[in-house]
Short mmCIF file of C-alpha atoms in Angstrom, two decimals:
data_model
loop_
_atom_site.label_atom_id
_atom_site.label_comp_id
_atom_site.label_asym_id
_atom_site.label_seq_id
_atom_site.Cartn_x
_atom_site.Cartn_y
_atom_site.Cartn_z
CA UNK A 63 -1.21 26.57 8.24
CA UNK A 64 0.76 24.89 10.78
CA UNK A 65 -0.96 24.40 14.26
CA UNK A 66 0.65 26.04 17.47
CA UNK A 67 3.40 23.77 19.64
CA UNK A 68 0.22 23.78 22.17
CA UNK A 69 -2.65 23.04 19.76
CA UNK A 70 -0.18 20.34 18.52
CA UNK A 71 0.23 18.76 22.40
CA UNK A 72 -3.13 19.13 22.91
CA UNK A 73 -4.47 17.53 19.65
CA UNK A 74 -1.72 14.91 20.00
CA UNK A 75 -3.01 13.37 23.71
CA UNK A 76 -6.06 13.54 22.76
CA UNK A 77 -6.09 11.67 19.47
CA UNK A 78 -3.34 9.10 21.15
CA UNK A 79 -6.51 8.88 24.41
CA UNK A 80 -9.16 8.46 22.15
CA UNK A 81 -10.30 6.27 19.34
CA UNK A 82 -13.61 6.46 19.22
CA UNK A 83 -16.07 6.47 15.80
CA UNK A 84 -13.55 8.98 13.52
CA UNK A 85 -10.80 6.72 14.85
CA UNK A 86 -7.27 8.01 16.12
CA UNK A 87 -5.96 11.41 14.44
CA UNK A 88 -1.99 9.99 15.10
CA UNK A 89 -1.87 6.55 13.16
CA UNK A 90 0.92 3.95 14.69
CA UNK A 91 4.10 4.26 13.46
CA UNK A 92 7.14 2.50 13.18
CA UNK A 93 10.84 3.75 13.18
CA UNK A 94 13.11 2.94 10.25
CA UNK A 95 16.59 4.02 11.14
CA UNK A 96 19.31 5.78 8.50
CA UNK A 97 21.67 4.02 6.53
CA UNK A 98 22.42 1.54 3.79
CA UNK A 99 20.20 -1.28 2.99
CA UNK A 100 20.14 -4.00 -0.33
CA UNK A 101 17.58 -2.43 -2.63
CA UNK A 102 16.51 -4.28 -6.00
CA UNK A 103 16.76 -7.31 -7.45
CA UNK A 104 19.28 -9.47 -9.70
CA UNK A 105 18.74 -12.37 -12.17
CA UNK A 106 18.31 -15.29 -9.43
CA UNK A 107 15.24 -13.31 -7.75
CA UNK A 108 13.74 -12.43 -10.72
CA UNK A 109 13.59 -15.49 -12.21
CA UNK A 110 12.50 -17.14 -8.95
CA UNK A 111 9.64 -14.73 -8.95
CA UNK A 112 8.68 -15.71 -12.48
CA UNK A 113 8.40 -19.47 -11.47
CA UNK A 114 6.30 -18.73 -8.19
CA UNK A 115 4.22 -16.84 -11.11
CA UNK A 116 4.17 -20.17 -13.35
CA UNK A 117 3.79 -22.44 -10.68
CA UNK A 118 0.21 -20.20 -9.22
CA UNK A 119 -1.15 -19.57 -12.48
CA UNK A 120 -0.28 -22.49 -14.50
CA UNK A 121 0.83 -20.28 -17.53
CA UNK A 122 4.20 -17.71 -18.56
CA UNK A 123 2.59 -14.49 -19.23
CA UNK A 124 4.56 -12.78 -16.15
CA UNK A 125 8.40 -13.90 -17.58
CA UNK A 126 6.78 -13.32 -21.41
CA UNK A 127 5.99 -9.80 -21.01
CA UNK A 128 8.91 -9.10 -18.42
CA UNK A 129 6.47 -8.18 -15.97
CA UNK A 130 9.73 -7.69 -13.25
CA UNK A 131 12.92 -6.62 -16.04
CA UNK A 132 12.22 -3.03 -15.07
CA UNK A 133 13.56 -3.31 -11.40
CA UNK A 134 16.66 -1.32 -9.57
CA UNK A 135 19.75 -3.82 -10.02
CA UNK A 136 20.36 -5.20 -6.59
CA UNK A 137 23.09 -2.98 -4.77
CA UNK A 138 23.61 -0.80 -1.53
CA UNK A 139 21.04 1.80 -1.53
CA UNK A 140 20.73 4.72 1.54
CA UNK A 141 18.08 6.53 3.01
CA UNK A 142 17.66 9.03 5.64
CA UNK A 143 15.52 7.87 9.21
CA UNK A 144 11.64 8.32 9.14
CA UNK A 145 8.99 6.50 10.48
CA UNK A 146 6.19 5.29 8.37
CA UNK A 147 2.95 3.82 9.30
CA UNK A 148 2.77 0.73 10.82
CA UNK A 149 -0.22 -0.86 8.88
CA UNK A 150 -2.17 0.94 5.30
CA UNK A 151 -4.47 3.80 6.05
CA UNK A 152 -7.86 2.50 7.25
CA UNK A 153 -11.38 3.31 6.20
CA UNK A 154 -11.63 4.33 10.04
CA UNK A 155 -8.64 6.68 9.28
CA UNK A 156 -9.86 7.93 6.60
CA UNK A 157 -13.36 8.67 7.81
CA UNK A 158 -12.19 11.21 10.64
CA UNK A 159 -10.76 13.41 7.04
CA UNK A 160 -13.32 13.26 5.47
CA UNK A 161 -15.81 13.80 8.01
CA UNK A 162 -13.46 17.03 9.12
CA UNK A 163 -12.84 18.81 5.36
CA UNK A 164 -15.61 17.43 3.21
CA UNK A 165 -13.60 16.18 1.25
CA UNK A 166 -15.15 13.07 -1.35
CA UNK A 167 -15.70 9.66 -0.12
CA UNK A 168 -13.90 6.91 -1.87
CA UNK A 169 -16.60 5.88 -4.81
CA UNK A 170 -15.65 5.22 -8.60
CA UNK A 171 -18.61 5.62 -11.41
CA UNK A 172 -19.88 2.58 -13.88
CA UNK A 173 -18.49 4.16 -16.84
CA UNK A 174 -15.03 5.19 -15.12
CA UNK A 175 -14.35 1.90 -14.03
CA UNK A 176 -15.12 0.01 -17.05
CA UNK A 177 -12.83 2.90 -18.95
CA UNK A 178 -9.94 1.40 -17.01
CA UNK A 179 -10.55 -1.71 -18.98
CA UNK A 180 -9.38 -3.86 -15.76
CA UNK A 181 -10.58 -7.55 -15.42
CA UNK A 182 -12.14 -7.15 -12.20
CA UNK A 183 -16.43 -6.29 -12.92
CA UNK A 184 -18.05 -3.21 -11.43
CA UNK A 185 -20.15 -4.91 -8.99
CA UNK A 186 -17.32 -6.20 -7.15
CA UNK A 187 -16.21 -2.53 -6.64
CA UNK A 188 -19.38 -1.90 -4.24
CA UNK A 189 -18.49 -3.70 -1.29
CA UNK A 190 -15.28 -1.28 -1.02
CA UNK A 191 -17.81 1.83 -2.24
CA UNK A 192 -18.74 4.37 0.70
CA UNK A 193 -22.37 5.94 0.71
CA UNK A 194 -23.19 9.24 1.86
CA UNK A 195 -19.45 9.81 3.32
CA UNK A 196 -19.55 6.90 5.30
CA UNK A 197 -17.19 3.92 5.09
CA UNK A 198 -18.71 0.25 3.71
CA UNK A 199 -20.23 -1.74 7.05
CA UNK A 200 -18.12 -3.89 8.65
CA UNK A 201 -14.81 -2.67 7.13
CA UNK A 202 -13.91 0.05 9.48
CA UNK A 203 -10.34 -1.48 10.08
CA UNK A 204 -9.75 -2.84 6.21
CA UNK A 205 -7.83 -0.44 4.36
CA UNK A 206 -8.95 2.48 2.33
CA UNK A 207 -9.28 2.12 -1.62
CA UNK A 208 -10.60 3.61 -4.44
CA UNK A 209 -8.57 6.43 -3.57
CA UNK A 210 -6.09 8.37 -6.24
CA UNK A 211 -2.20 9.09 -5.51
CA UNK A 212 -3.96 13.18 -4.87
CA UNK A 213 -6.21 11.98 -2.83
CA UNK A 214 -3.50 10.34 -0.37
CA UNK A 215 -1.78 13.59 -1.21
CA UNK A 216 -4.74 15.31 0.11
CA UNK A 217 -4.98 13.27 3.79
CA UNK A 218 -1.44 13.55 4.13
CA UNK A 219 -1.53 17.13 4.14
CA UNK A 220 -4.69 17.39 6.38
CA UNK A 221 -2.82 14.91 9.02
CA UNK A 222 0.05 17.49 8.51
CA UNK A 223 -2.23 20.12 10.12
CA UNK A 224 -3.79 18.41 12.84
CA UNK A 225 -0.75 16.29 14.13
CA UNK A 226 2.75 17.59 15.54
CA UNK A 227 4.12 15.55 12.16
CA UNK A 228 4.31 16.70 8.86
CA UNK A 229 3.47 13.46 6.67
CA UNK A 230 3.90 12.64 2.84
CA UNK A 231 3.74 9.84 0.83
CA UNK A 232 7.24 7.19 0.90
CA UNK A 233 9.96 7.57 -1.69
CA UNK A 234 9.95 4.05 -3.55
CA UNK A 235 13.39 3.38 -1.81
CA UNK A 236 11.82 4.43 1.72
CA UNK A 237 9.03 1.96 1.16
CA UNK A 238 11.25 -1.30 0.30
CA UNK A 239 13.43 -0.52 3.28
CA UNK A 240 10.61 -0.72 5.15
CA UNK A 241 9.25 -3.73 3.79
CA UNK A 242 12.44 -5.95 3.74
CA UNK A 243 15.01 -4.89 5.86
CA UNK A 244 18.80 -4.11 5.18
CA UNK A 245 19.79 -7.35 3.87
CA UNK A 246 17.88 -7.67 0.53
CA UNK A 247 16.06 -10.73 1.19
CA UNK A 248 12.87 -11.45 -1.21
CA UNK A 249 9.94 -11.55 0.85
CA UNK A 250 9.73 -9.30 3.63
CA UNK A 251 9.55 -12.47 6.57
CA UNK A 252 13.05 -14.27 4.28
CA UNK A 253 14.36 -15.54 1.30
CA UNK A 254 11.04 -18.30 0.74
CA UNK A 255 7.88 -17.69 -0.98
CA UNK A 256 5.09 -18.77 2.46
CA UNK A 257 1.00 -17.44 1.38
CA UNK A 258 0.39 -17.99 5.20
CA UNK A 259 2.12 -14.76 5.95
CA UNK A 260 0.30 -12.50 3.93
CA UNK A 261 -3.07 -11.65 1.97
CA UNK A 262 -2.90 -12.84 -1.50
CA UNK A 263 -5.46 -15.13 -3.87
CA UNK A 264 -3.15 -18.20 -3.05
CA UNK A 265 -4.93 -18.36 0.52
CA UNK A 266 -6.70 -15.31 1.71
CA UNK A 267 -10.32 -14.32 0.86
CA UNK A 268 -9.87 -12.78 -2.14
CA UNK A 269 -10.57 -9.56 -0.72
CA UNK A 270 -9.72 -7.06 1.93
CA UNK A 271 -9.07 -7.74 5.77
CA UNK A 272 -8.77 -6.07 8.86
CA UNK A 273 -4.80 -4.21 8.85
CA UNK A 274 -2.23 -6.33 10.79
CA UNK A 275 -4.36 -9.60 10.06
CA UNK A 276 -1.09 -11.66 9.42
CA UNK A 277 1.84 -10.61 12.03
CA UNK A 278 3.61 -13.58 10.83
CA UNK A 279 4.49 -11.60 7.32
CA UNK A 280 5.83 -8.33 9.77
CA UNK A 281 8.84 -6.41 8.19
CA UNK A 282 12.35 -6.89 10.00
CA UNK A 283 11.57 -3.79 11.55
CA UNK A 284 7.76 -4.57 11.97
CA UNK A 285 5.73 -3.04 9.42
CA UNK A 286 2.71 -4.57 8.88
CA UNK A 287 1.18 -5.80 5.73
CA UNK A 288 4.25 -5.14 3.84
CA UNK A 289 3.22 -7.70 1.00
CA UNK A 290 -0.35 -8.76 -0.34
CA UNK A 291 -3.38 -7.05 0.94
CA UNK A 292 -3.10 -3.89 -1.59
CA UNK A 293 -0.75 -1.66 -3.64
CA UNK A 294 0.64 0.81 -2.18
CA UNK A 295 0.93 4.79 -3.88
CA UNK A 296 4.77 6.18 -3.45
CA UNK A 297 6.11 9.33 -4.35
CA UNK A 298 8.09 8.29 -7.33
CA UNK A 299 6.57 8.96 -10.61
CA UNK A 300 6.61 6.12 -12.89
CA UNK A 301 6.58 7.75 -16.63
CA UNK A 302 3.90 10.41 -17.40
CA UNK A 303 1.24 10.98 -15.52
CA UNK A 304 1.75 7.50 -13.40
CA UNK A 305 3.05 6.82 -9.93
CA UNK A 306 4.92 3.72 -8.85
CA UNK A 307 2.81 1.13 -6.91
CA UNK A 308 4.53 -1.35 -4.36
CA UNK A 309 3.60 -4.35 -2.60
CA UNK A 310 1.21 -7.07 -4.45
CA UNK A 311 -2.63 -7.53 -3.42
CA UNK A 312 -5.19 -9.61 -1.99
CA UNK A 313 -6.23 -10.41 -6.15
CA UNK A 314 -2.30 -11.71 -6.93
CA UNK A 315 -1.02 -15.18 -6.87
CA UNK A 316 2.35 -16.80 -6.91
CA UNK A 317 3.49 -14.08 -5.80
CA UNK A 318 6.06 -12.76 -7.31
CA UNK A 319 4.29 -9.12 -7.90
CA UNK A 320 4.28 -9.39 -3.70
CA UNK A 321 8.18 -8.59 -3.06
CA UNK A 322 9.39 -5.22 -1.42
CA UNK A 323 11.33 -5.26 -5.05
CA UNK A 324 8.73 -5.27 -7.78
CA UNK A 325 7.90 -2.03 -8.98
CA UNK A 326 5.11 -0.80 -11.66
CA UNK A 327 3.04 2.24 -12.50
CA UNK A 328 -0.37 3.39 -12.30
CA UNK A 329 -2.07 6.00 -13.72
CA UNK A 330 -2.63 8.84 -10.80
CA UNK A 331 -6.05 9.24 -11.12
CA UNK A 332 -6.82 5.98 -10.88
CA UNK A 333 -9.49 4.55 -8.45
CA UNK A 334 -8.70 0.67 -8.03
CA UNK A 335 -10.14 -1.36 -5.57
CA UNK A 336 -6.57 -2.92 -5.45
CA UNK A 337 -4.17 0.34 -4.74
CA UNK A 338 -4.52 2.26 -0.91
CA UNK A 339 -1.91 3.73 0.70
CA UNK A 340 0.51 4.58 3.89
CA UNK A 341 2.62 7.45 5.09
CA UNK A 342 5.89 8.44 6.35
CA UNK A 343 6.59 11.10 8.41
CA UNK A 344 10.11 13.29 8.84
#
């Protein structure tokens, strides 16, 4: 149920006043105006995308299995205004829902994990585990993982009904307007490939940081972390059961998986220490 206008006010000063252990209820947002942007990708990108690939990894595997054919063809696309978070839901976010419903803590078994069949082992999973509903030390500010497309679902609704906003997951359109602007460039900061402006293998830690660690890799319109650091959940199915992912993370490289134009699909109930999520709100 919807609060009352006062509740609203009253929950809205105070979580904008406060920010103490369960961190701010009202994240940061940023405004992303109506109208036509470039959405997609043509040949030149995508094959400049395959060579970052090559060049990073020293092999074709990327261009051989067409890792970026399946792409919107560049052209004028159109949204409505929203405004959508300015950095990934944090841990610290995430904490003050889970501490309020009960809901489960961001975990993933031994023999769920290895039934993904992903390269990464299941120890490196811990550091991003939580233990008895509290976040992993130190990592407060990184952003949530190990969280599936319903459990975004889930906090999205609960911020709903605690905030004066009614919040959802982004379209996949939403999301790359976001990330690159109106005028279709390939990264989100221009038309050059530059690892010092995000989180990826090629020169971060090859994990997590704090949101908003690279302000040099901002949006046009100032999103944060709009490439690298983690995929991103969208509201866009991507065949059965799967949602589409955007944005590259801190385990790519080259990184042509990175632009606000790639697109692919992961199962929904997946728990990756790679895929987090942000909202938009109406």
């Amino acid at each position: 149920m919807r609060c009352s206008l006062l509740l609203c006010a009253l929950l809205l000063c105070a979580a904008q006043a406060t920010a103490g252990d369960d961190g701010p209820l009202v994240p940061e947002t940023v405004a992303i105006p109506a109208g036509e942007f470039i959405a997609g990708s043509d040949r030149a990108e995508r094959e400049y995308a395959y060579s970052l690939d090559e060049k990073a990894y020293g092999h074709s595997i990327t261009r051989k299995q067409g890792w970026y054919e399946g792409e919107r063809a560049k052209g004028l696309a159109r949204t409505k205004a929203f405004r959508i978070m300015a950095t990934p839901v944090t841990n610290r976010q995430y904490a003050a829902f889970v501490k309020a419903t009960g809901y489960r803590a961001p975990d993933v078994d031994r023999a769920t994990w290895e039934g993904y069949g992903l390269i990464h082992p299941y120890r490196r999973t811990r550091r991003f585990a939580w233990t008895a509903g509290e976040p992993p030390e130190g990592r407060l500010d990184h952003p949530v993982v190990l969280v599936t497309h319903a459990d975004a679902v889930a906090y999205a609704e609960w911020l709903s009904s605690v905030t004066p906003r009614d919040w959802r997951l982004p379209g996949e359109l939403e999301w790359e307007k976001a990330m690159r602007g109106r005028d279709g460039r390939v990264f989100p900061w221009g038309g050059r490939w530059d690892p010092a402006k995000l989180n990826s293998h090629d020169a971060g830690p090859f994990d997590t940081t704090p949101v908003g660690s690279y302000p040099g890799g901002a949006s046009p319109y100032g999103v944060l972390d709009p490439a690298g650091q983690l995929y991103e959940w969208t509201a866009d199915p991507h065949g059965a059961g799967r949602f589409t992912v955007k944005g590259g993370s801190w385990d790519d490289k080259g990184c042509g998986v990175c632009r606000p134009a790639a697109r692919h699909g992961r199962p929904a109930d997946i728990k990756h220490i790679l895929v987090g999520f942000r909202l938009v709100a109406e």
